[in-house]
PDB file of C-alpha atoms in Angstrom:
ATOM      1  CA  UNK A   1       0.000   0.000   0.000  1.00  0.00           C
ATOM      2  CA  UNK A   2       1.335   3.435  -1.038  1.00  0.00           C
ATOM      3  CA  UNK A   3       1.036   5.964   1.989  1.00  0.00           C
ATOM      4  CA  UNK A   4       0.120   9.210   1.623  1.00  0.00           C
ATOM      5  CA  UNK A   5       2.568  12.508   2.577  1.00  0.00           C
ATOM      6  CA  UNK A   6       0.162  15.294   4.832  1.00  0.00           C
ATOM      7  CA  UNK A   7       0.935  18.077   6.851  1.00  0.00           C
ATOM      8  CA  UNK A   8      -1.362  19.239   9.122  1.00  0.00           C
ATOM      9  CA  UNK A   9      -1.834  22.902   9.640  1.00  0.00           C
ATOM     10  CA  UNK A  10      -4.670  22.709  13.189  1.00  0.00           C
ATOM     11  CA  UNK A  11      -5.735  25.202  16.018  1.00  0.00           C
ATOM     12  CA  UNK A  12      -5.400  22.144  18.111  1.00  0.00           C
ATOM     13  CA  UNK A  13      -8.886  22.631  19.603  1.00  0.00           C
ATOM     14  CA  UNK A  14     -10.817  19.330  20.665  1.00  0.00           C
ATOM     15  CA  UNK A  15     -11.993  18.488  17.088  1.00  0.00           C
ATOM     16  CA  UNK A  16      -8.479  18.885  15.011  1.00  0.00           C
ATOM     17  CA  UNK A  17      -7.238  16.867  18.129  1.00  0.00           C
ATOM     18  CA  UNK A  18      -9.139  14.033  17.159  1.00  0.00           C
ATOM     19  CA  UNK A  19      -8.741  14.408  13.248  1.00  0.00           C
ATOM     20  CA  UNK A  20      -4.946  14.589  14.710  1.00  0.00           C
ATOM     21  CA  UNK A  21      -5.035  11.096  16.115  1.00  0.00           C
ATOM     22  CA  UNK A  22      -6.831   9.798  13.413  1.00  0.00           C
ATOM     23  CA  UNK A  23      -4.267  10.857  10.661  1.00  0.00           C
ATOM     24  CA  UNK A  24      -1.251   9.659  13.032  1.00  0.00           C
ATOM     25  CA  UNK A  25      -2.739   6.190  13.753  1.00  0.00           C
ATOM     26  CA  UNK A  26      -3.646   5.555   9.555  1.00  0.00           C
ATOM     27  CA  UNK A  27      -1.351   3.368   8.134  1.00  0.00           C
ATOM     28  CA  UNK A  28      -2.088   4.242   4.637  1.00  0.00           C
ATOM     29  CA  UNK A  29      -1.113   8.280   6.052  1.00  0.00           C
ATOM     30  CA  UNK A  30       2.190   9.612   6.793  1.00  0.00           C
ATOM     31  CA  UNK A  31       1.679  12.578   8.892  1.00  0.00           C
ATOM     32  CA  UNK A  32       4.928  14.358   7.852  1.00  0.00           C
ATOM     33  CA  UNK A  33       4.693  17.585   9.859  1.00  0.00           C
ATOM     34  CA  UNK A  34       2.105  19.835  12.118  1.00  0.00           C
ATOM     35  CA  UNK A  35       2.048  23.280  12.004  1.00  0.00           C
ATOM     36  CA  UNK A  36      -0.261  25.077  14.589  1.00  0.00           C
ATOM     37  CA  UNK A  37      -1.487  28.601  14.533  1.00  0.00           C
ATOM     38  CA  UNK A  38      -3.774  30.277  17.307  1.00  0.00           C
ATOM     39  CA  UNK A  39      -7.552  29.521  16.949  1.00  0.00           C
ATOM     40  CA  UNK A  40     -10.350  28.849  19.073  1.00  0.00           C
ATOM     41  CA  UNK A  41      -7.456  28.925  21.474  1.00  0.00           C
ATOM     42  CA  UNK A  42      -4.374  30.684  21.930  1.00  0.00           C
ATOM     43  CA  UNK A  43      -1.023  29.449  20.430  1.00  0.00           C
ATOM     44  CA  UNK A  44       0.521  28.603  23.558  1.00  0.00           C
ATOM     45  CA  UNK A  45      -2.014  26.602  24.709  1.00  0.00           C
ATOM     46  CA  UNK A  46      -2.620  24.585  21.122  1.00  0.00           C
ATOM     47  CA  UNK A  47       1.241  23.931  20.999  1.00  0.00           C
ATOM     48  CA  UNK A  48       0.703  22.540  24.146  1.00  0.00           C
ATOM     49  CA  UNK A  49      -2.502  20.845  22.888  1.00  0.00           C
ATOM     50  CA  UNK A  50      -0.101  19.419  19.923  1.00  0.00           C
ATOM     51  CA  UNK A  51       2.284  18.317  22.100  1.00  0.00           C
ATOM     52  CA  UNK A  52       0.164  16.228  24.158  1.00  0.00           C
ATOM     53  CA  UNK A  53      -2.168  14.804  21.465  1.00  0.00           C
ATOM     54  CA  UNK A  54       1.147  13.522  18.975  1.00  0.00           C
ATOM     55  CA  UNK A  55       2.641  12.123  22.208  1.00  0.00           C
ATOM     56  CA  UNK A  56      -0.395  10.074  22.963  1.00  0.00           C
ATOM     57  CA  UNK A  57      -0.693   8.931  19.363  1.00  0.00           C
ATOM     58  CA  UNK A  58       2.884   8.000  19.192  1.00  0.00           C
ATOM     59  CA  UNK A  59       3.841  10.708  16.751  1.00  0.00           C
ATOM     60  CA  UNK A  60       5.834  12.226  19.331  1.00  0.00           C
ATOM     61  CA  UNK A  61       8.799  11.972  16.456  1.00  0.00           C
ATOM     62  CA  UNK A  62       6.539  14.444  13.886  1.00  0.00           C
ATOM     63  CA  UNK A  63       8.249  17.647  13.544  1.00  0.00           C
ATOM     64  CA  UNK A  64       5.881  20.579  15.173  1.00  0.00           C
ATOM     65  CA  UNK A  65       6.215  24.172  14.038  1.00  0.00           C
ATOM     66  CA  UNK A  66       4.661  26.876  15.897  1.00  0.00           C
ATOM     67  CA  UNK A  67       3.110  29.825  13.352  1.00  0.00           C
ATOM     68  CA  UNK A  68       1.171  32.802  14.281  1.00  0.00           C
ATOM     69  CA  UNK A  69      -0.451  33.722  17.607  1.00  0.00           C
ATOM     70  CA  UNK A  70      -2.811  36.113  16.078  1.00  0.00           C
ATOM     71  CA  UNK A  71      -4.370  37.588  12.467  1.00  0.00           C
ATOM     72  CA  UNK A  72      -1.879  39.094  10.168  1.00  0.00           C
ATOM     73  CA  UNK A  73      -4.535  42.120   9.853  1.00  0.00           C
TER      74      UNK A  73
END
């Protein structure tokens, strides 16, 4: 089976969490980055969100990039 190459770009609130574990866990998926960007929470706190929810779906080894904490306008 040929996997597929994503990067996820998520506010890290409760529902990208899940989509988060979803994509990590899919064999036929190769989650090759996550970038994160304030949302229905602030950055710090979805980081943190990201940090947690890779760990616990043993993607604790996909690079996570911080972007911005608010609108460019």
């Amino acid at each position: 089976m040929q996997r597929r190459s994503i990067v996820i770009d998520t506010d890290t609130a409760s529902d990208d969490a899940i989509a988060l574990v979803l994509a990590v866990r899919e064999p036929s998926v190769e989650v090759r980055a996550v970038t994160v960007v304030a949302g229905n929470v602030p950055l710090d706190l979805a980081v943190r969100n990201a940090v947690v929810t890779l760990d616990l779906a043993g993607g604790a080894m996909i690079p996570l990039h911080a972007g911005r904490a608010g609108p460019l306008a």
